[in-house]
Amino acid sequence: MIIREAEAADVPAMSAMLYALKDAGKRTRPCDETFVMESYVASPNHISCFIAVDGDEVLGLQTLTHAYKGNPYNAPLGSGVIGTHVSPNAARRGIGRGLFERTLDAARAAGLSGMEAFIQKTNDDGHFYYGAMGFEPLREDGTALVRFYAL
Ligand SMILES: CC(C)(COP(=O)(O)OP(=O)(O)OC[C@H]1O[C@@H](n2cnc3c(N)ncnc32)[C@H](O)[C@@H]1OP(=O)(O)O)[C@@H](O)C(=O)NCCC(=O)NCCS
């Protein structure tokens, strides 16, 4: 397994992994290739999008984007918004941890004030994971509890 920046050619495998998460009941947002390209690989607010790859299969992805004015997460300008998605077939194997090592370097290089993670209050896996990565509870936002990693 290697971790590297995602490229356009990775989009079909990234989409397939997200559909597997959706089928497992762990994702509600879009999974199609257009969404993956526009929101993750080539987002206008892109800082990084790392993927964990084993052969042709994408086992996980982590995105970091600049918080822009009016962003739907209410994240402040100067901070970043992080998202993490690991295949249901590859959970608890350290993929999320490995992705975060790379994203943290990218966040520091981008000069962010910190990173915000939007996690549904009912998402125990997400809260355990981000808590283990050092994200502290920050505020409630509707059905989500936002966690923050200060840089
Ligand atoms: C949350 C998620 C990203 C974790 O990815 P992962 O690759 O399984 O995480 P790792 O194996 O790297 O775990 C790192 C640490 O996080 C914690 N952790 C992760 N999942 C956990 C769980 N289900 N229960 C308890 N602790 C957990 C542990 O401390 C773990 O370290 P350890 O295995 O040495 O004990 C993954 O479960 C996922 O993609 N879930 C669906 C999407 C999602 O909820 N994304 C995040 C919120 S938007």
PDB file of C-alpha atoms and ligand atoms in Angstrom:
ATOM      1  CA  MET A   1       0.000   0.000   0.000  1.00  0.00           C
ATOM      2  CA  ILE A   2       1.297   3.441  -0.881  1.00  0.00           C
ATOM      3  CA  ILE A   3      -0.008   6.910  -0.093  1.00  0.00           C
ATOM      4  CA  ARG A   4       0.243   9.570  -2.783  1.00  0.00           C
ATOM      5  CA  GLU A   5      -1.569  12.586  -4.223  1.00  0.00           C
ATOM      6  CA  ALA A   6      -4.658  11.696  -6.255  1.00  0.00           C
ATOM      7  CA  GLU A   7      -4.690  12.307 -10.008  1.00  0.00           C
ATOM      8  CA  ALA A   8      -7.494  12.490 -12.527  1.00  0.00           C
ATOM      9  CA  ALA A   9      -6.860   8.863 -13.535  1.00  0.00           C
ATOM     10  CA  ASP A  10      -7.665   7.769  -9.957  1.00  0.00           C
ATOM     11  CA  VAL A  11     -11.190   9.159 -10.009  1.00  0.00           C
ATOM     12  CA  PRO A  12     -13.005   5.929 -11.065  1.00  0.00           C
ATOM     13  CA  ALA A  13     -11.336   3.902  -8.284  1.00  0.00           C
ATOM     14  CA  MET A  14     -11.994   6.654  -5.743  1.00  0.00           C
ATOM     15  CA  SER A  15     -15.632   6.734  -6.753  1.00  0.00           C
ATOM     16  CA  ALA A  16     -15.887   2.942  -6.449  1.00  0.00           C
ATOM     17  CA  MET A  17     -14.498   3.075  -2.906  1.00  0.00           C
ATOM     18  CA  LEU A  18     -17.016   5.762  -1.931  1.00  0.00           C
ATOM     19  CA  TYR A  19     -19.894   3.672  -3.327  1.00  0.00           C
ATOM     20  CA  ALA A  20     -18.678   0.768  -1.174  1.00  0.00           C
ATOM     21  CA  LEU A  21     -18.832   3.066   1.866  1.00  0.00           C
ATOM     22  CA  LYS A  22     -22.333   4.146   0.876  1.00  0.00           C
ATOM     23  CA  ASP A  23     -23.434   0.505   0.506  1.00  0.00           C
ATOM     24  CA  ALA A  24     -22.053  -0.138   3.993  1.00  0.00           C
ATOM     25  CA  GLY A  25     -24.229   2.684   5.354  1.00  0.00           C
ATOM     26  CA  LYS A  26     -21.239   4.888   6.160  1.00  0.00           C
ATOM     27  CA  ARG A  27     -21.727   7.644   3.578  1.00  0.00           C
ATOM     28  CA  THR A  28     -24.671   9.782   2.436  1.00  0.00           C
ATOM     29  CA  ARG A  29     -22.934  12.362   0.201  1.00  0.00           C
ATOM     30  CA  PRO A  30     -22.496  11.869  -3.585  1.00  0.00           C
ATOM     31  CA  CYS A  31     -20.047   9.240  -4.844  1.00  0.00           C
ATOM     32  CA  ASP A  32     -20.106   9.754  -8.614  1.00  0.00           C
ATOM     33  CA  GLU A  33     -17.001  10.527 -10.631  1.00  0.00           C
ATOM     34  CA  THR A  34     -17.988  14.114 -11.423  1.00  0.00           C
ATOM     35  CA  PHE A  35     -18.402  14.846  -7.720  1.00  0.00           C
ATOM     36  CA  VAL A  36     -15.066  13.219  -6.888  1.00  0.00           C
ATOM     37  CA  MET A  37     -13.286  15.224  -9.562  1.00  0.00           C
ATOM     38  CA  GLU A  38     -14.883  18.577  -8.784  1.00  0.00           C
ATOM     39  CA  SER A  39     -14.944  18.303  -4.993  1.00  0.00           C
ATOM     40  CA  TYR A  40     -11.817  16.308  -4.227  1.00  0.00           C
ATOM     41  CA  VAL A  41      -9.201  15.950  -6.978  1.00  0.00           C
ATOM     42  CA  ALA A  42      -9.613  19.305  -8.722  1.00  0.00           C
ATOM     43  CA  SER A  43     -11.505  21.408  -6.192  1.00  0.00           C
ATOM     44  CA  PRO A  44     -10.911  25.144  -6.705  1.00  0.00           C
ATOM     45  CA  ASN A  45     -10.067  25.248  -2.987  1.00  0.00           C
ATOM     46  CA  HIS A  46      -7.732  22.262  -3.156  1.00  0.00           C
ATOM     47  CA  ILE A  47      -4.807  21.996  -0.761  1.00  0.00           C
ATOM     48  CA  SER A  48      -4.263  18.240  -0.906  1.00  0.00           C
ATOM     49  CA  CYS A  49      -6.056  15.024  -1.725  1.00  0.00           C
ATOM     50  CA  PHE A  50      -4.097  11.971  -0.675  1.00  0.00           C
ATOM     51  CA  ILE A  51      -5.111   8.434  -1.506  1.00  0.00           C
ATOM     52  CA  ALA A  52      -4.016   5.067  -0.126  1.00  0.00           C
ATOM     53  CA  VAL A  53      -3.570   2.667  -3.034  1.00  0.00           C
ATOM     54  CA  ASP A  54      -3.062  -1.091  -3.212  1.00  0.00           C
ATOM     55  CA  GLY A  55      -2.555  -2.099  -6.814  1.00  0.00           C
ATOM     56  CA  ASP A  56      -5.501  -0.706  -8.754  1.00  0.00           C
ATOM     57  CA  GLU A  57      -7.665  -0.344  -5.658  1.00  0.00           C
ATOM     58  CA  VAL A  58      -8.119   2.858  -3.667  1.00  0.00           C
ATOM     59  CA  LEU A  59      -8.420   1.930   0.010  1.00  0.00           C
ATOM     60  CA  GLY A  60      -8.813   5.422   1.410  1.00  0.00           C
ATOM     61  CA  LEU A  61      -8.753   9.119   0.634  1.00  0.00           C
ATOM     62  CA  GLN A  62      -8.323  12.312   2.601  1.00  0.00           C
ATOM     63  CA  THR A  63      -9.062  15.779   1.304  1.00  0.00           C
ATOM     64  CA  LEU A  64      -7.984  19.175   2.619  1.00  0.00           C
ATOM     65  CA  THR A  65      -9.479  22.351   1.178  1.00  0.00           C
ATOM     66  CA  HIS A  66      -9.248  26.036   1.983  1.00  0.00           C
ATOM     67  CA  ALA A  67     -12.262  27.404   3.825  1.00  0.00           C
ATOM     68  CA  TYR A  68     -13.707  29.947   1.396  1.00  0.00           C
ATOM     69  CA  LYS A  69     -16.045  32.861   2.099  1.00  0.00           C
ATOM     70  CA  GLY A  70     -19.560  31.497   2.577  1.00  0.00           C
ATOM     71  CA  ASN A  71     -18.469  27.858   2.830  1.00  0.00           C
ATOM     72  CA  PRO A  72     -21.274  25.526   3.963  1.00  0.00           C
ATOM     73  CA  TYR A  73     -19.293  24.426   7.022  1.00  0.00           C
ATOM     74  CA  ASN A  74     -19.000  27.931   8.512  1.00  0.00           C
ATOM     75  CA  ALA A  75     -15.275  27.306   8.801  1.00  0.00           C
ATOM     76  CA  PRO A  76     -13.298  30.563   9.216  1.00  0.00           C
ATOM     77  CA  LEU A  77     -11.110  31.940   6.447  1.00  0.00           C
ATOM     78  CA  GLY A  78      -7.508  30.864   6.956  1.00  0.00           C
ATOM     79  CA  SER A  79      -8.481  27.420   8.152  1.00  0.00           C
ATOM     80  CA  GLY A  80      -8.858  24.200   6.182  1.00  0.00           C
ATOM     81  CA  VAL A  81     -11.653  21.651   5.951  1.00  0.00           C
ATOM     82  CA  ILE A  82     -10.621  17.987   6.113  1.00  0.00           C
ATOM     83  CA  GLY A  83     -12.537  14.895   5.003  1.00  0.00           C
ATOM     84  CA  THR A  84     -11.530  11.236   5.413  1.00  0.00           C
ATOM     85  CA  HIS A  85     -12.984   8.147   3.765  1.00  0.00           C
ATOM     86  CA  VAL A  86     -11.563   4.647   4.209  1.00  0.00           C
ATOM     87  CA  SER A  87     -12.923   1.542   2.522  1.00  0.00           C
ATOM     88  CA  PRO A  88     -15.174  -0.529   4.807  1.00  0.00           C
ATOM     89  CA  ASN A  89     -12.977  -3.495   3.798  1.00  0.00           C
ATOM     90  CA  ALA A  90      -9.821  -1.807   5.096  1.00  0.00           C
ATOM     91  CA  ALA A  91     -10.870  -0.157   8.370  1.00  0.00           C
ATOM     92  CA  ARG A  92      -8.624  -0.161  11.458  1.00  0.00           C
ATOM     93  CA  ARG A  93      -5.498  -0.939   9.487  1.00  0.00           C
ATOM     94  CA  GLY A  94      -3.851   2.422  10.015  1.00  0.00           C
ATOM     95  CA  ILE A  95      -4.859   3.889   6.651  1.00  0.00           C
ATOM     96  CA  GLY A  96      -6.531   6.917   8.194  1.00  0.00           C
ATOM     97  CA  ARG A  97      -3.485   7.489  10.382  1.00  0.00           C
ATOM     98  CA  GLY A  98      -1.154   7.248   7.396  1.00  0.00           C
ATOM     99  CA  LEU A  99      -3.235   9.659   5.348  1.00  0.00           C
ATOM    100  CA  PHE A 100      -3.235  12.193   8.170  1.00  0.00           C
ATOM    101  CA  GLU A 101       0.565  12.245   8.396  1.00  0.00           C
ATOM    102  CA  ARG A 102       0.682  13.464   4.809  1.00  0.00           C
ATOM    103  CA  THR A 103      -2.235  15.879   5.153  1.00  0.00           C
ATOM    104  CA  LEU A 104      -0.706  17.440   8.254  1.00  0.00           C
ATOM    105  CA  ASP A 105       2.450  18.248   6.290  1.00  0.00           C
ATOM    106  CA  ALA A 106       0.312  19.816   3.551  1.00  0.00           C
ATOM    107  CA  ALA A 107      -1.657  21.863   6.094  1.00  0.00           C
ATOM    108  CA  ARG A 108       1.542  23.233   7.622  1.00  0.00           C
ATOM    109  CA  ALA A 109       2.971  24.029   4.201  1.00  0.00           C
ATOM    110  CA  ALA A 110      -0.223  25.900   3.325  1.00  0.00           C
ATOM    111  CA  GLY A 111       0.094  28.062   6.448  1.00  0.00           C
ATOM    112  CA  LEU A 112      -3.351  27.215   7.789  1.00  0.00           C
ATOM    113  CA  SER A 113      -4.475  28.373  11.229  1.00  0.00           C
ATOM    114  CA  GLY A 114      -5.989  24.938  11.775  1.00  0.00           C
ATOM    115  CA  MET A 115      -8.233  22.250  10.316  1.00  0.00           C
ATOM    116  CA  GLU A 116     -11.925  21.646  10.905  1.00  0.00           C
ATOM    117  CA  ALA A 117     -13.615  18.266  10.614  1.00  0.00           C
ATOM    118  CA  PHE A 118     -17.402  18.051  10.318  1.00  0.00           C
ATOM    119  CA  ILE A 119     -18.568  14.817  11.868  1.00  0.00           C
ATOM    120  CA  GLN A 120     -22.141  13.735  12.417  1.00  0.00           C
ATOM    121  CA  LYS A 121     -22.855  13.423  16.132  1.00  0.00           C
ATOM    122  CA  THR A 122     -23.929   9.810  15.575  1.00  0.00           C
ATOM    123  CA  ASN A 123     -20.694   8.873  13.752  1.00  0.00           C
ATOM    124  CA  ASP A 124     -18.721   7.115  16.482  1.00  0.00           C
ATOM    125  CA  ASP A 125     -15.992   5.896  14.080  1.00  0.00           C
ATOM    126  CA  GLY A 126     -15.397   9.457  12.903  1.00  0.00           C
ATOM    127  CA  HIS A 127     -15.183  10.891  16.414  1.00  0.00           C
ATOM    128  CA  PHE A 128     -12.847   8.143  17.641  1.00  0.00           C
ATOM    129  CA  TYR A 129     -10.628   8.607  14.587  1.00  0.00           C
ATOM    130  CA  TYR A 130     -10.397  12.391  14.623  1.00  0.00           C
ATOM    131  CA  GLY A 131     -10.035  12.368  18.407  1.00  0.00           C
ATOM    132  CA  ALA A 132      -7.091   9.975  18.054  1.00  0.00           C
ATOM    133  CA  MET A 133      -5.541  12.321  15.454  1.00  0.00           C
ATOM    134  CA  GLY A 134      -5.706  15.214  17.954  1.00  0.00           C
ATOM    135  CA  PHE A 135      -8.874  17.030  16.837  1.00  0.00           C
ATOM    136  CA  GLU A 136     -10.693  18.631  19.774  1.00  0.00           C
ATOM    137  CA  PRO A 137     -14.460  19.248  19.932  1.00  0.00           C
ATOM    138  CA  LEU A 138     -15.130  22.864  18.873  1.00  0.00           C
ATOM    139  CA  ARG A 139     -18.822  23.555  18.234  1.00  0.00           C
ATOM    140  CA  GLU A 140     -22.106  22.020  17.225  1.00  0.00           C
ATOM    141  CA  ASP A 141     -23.384  22.688  13.715  1.00  0.00           C
ATOM    142  CA  GLY A 142     -26.828  21.204  13.209  1.00  0.00           C
ATOM    143  CA  THR A 143     -26.485  17.433  13.328  1.00  0.00           C
ATOM    144  CA  ALA A 144     -22.682  17.645  13.295  1.00  0.00           C
ATOM    145  CA  LEU A 145     -20.094  18.145  15.980  1.00  0.00           C
ATOM    146  CA  VAL A 146     -17.168  20.105  14.549  1.00  0.00           C
ATOM    147  CA  ARG A 147     -13.685  19.173  15.689  1.00  0.00           C
ATOM    148  CA  PHE A 148     -10.615  21.422  15.345  1.00  0.00           C
ATOM    149  CA  TYR A 149      -6.893  20.803  15.030  1.00  0.00           C
ATOM    150  CA  ALA A 150      -4.898  23.953  15.810  1.00  0.00           C
ATOM    151  CA  LEU A 151      -1.718  24.610  13.822  1.00  0.00           C
TER     152      LEU A 151
HETATM  153  C1  LIG B   1     -13.232   7.141  10.457  1.00  0.00           C
HETATM  154  C2  LIG B   1     -12.315   6.426   9.456  1.00  0.00           C
HETATM  155  C3  LIG B   1     -11.776   7.448   8.476  1.00  0.00           C
HETATM  156  C4  LIG B   1     -11.139   5.807  10.233  1.00  0.00           C
HETATM  157  O1  LIG B   1     -10.208   5.275   9.295  1.00  0.00           O
HETATM  158  P1  LIG B   1      -9.270   4.029   9.649  1.00  0.00           P
HETATM  159  O2  LIG B   1      -8.322   3.824   8.520  1.00  0.00           O
HETATM  160  O3  LIG B   1     -10.106   2.876  10.048  1.00  0.00           O
HETATM  161  O4  LIG B   1      -8.483   4.568  10.922  1.00  0.00           O
HETATM  162  P2  LIG B   1      -7.084   4.011  11.494  1.00  0.00           P
HETATM  163  O5  LIG B   1      -7.050   2.521  11.350  1.00  0.00           O
HETATM  164  O6  LIG B   1      -5.960   4.773  10.892  1.00  0.00           O
HETATM  165  O7  LIG B   1      -7.244   4.381  13.019  1.00  0.00           O
HETATM  166  C5  LIG B   1      -6.451   5.379  13.653  1.00  0.00           C
HETATM  167  C6  LIG B   1      -6.922   5.496  15.099  1.00  0.00           C
HETATM  168  O8  LIG B   1      -8.236   6.078  15.135  1.00  0.00           O
HETATM  169  C7  LIG B   1      -8.988   5.444  16.189  1.00  0.00           C
HETATM  170  N1  LIG B   1     -10.118   4.752  15.588  1.00  0.00           N
HETATM  171  C8  LIG B   1     -10.417   4.663  14.266  1.00  0.00           C
HETATM  172  N2  LIG B   1     -11.589   4.003  14.087  1.00  0.00           N
HETATM  173  C9  LIG B   1     -12.014   3.661  15.323  1.00  0.00           C
HETATM  174  C10 LIG B   1     -13.153   2.957  15.796  1.00  0.00           C
HETATM  175  N3  LIG B   1     -14.091   2.469  14.957  1.00  0.00           N
HETATM  176  N4  LIG B   1     -13.297   2.762  17.146  1.00  0.00           N
HETATM  177  C11 LIG B   1     -12.355   3.227  17.990  1.00  0.00           C
HETATM  178  N5  LIG B   1     -11.239   3.913  17.590  1.00  0.00           N
HETATM  179  C12 LIG B   1     -11.096   4.118  16.277  1.00  0.00           C
HETATM  180  C13 LIG B   1      -8.031   4.502  16.902  1.00  0.00           C
HETATM  181  O9  LIG B   1      -7.395   5.211  17.956  1.00  0.00           O
HETATM  182  C14 LIG B   1      -7.058   4.167  15.802  1.00  0.00           C
HETATM  183  O10 LIG B   1      -5.800   3.768  16.295  1.00  0.00           O
HETATM  184  P3  LIG B   1      -5.538   2.210  16.683  1.00  0.00           P
HETATM  185  O11 LIG B   1      -6.119   1.372  15.570  1.00  0.00           O
HETATM  186  O12 LIG B   1      -4.060   2.125  16.805  1.00  0.00           O
HETATM  187  O13 LIG B   1      -6.279   1.990  17.958  1.00  0.00           O
HETATM  188  C15 LIG B   1     -13.074   5.294   8.715  1.00  0.00           C
HETATM  189  O14 LIG B   1     -13.730   4.473   9.661  1.00  0.00           O
HETATM  190  C16 LIG B   1     -14.116   5.815   7.731  1.00  0.00           C
HETATM  191  O15 LIG B   1     -13.790   6.153   6.607  1.00  0.00           O
HETATM  192  N6  LIG B   1     -15.398   5.856   8.139  1.00  0.00           N
HETATM  193  C17 LIG B   1     -16.483   6.273   7.228  1.00  0.00           C
HETATM  194  C18 LIG B   1     -16.396   7.727   6.820  1.00  0.00           C
HETATM  195  C19 LIG B   1     -16.275   8.645   7.998  1.00  0.00           C
HETATM  196  O16 LIG B   1     -16.947   8.469   8.999  1.00  0.00           O
HETATM  197  N7  LIG B   1     -15.362   9.641   7.888  1.00  0.00           N
HETATM  198  C20 LIG B   1     -15.041  10.572   8.967  1.00  0.00           C
HETATM  199  C21 LIG B   1     -16.085  11.561   9.314  1.00  0.00           C
HETATM  200  S1  LIG B   1     -16.639  12.553   7.981  1.00  0.00           S
END
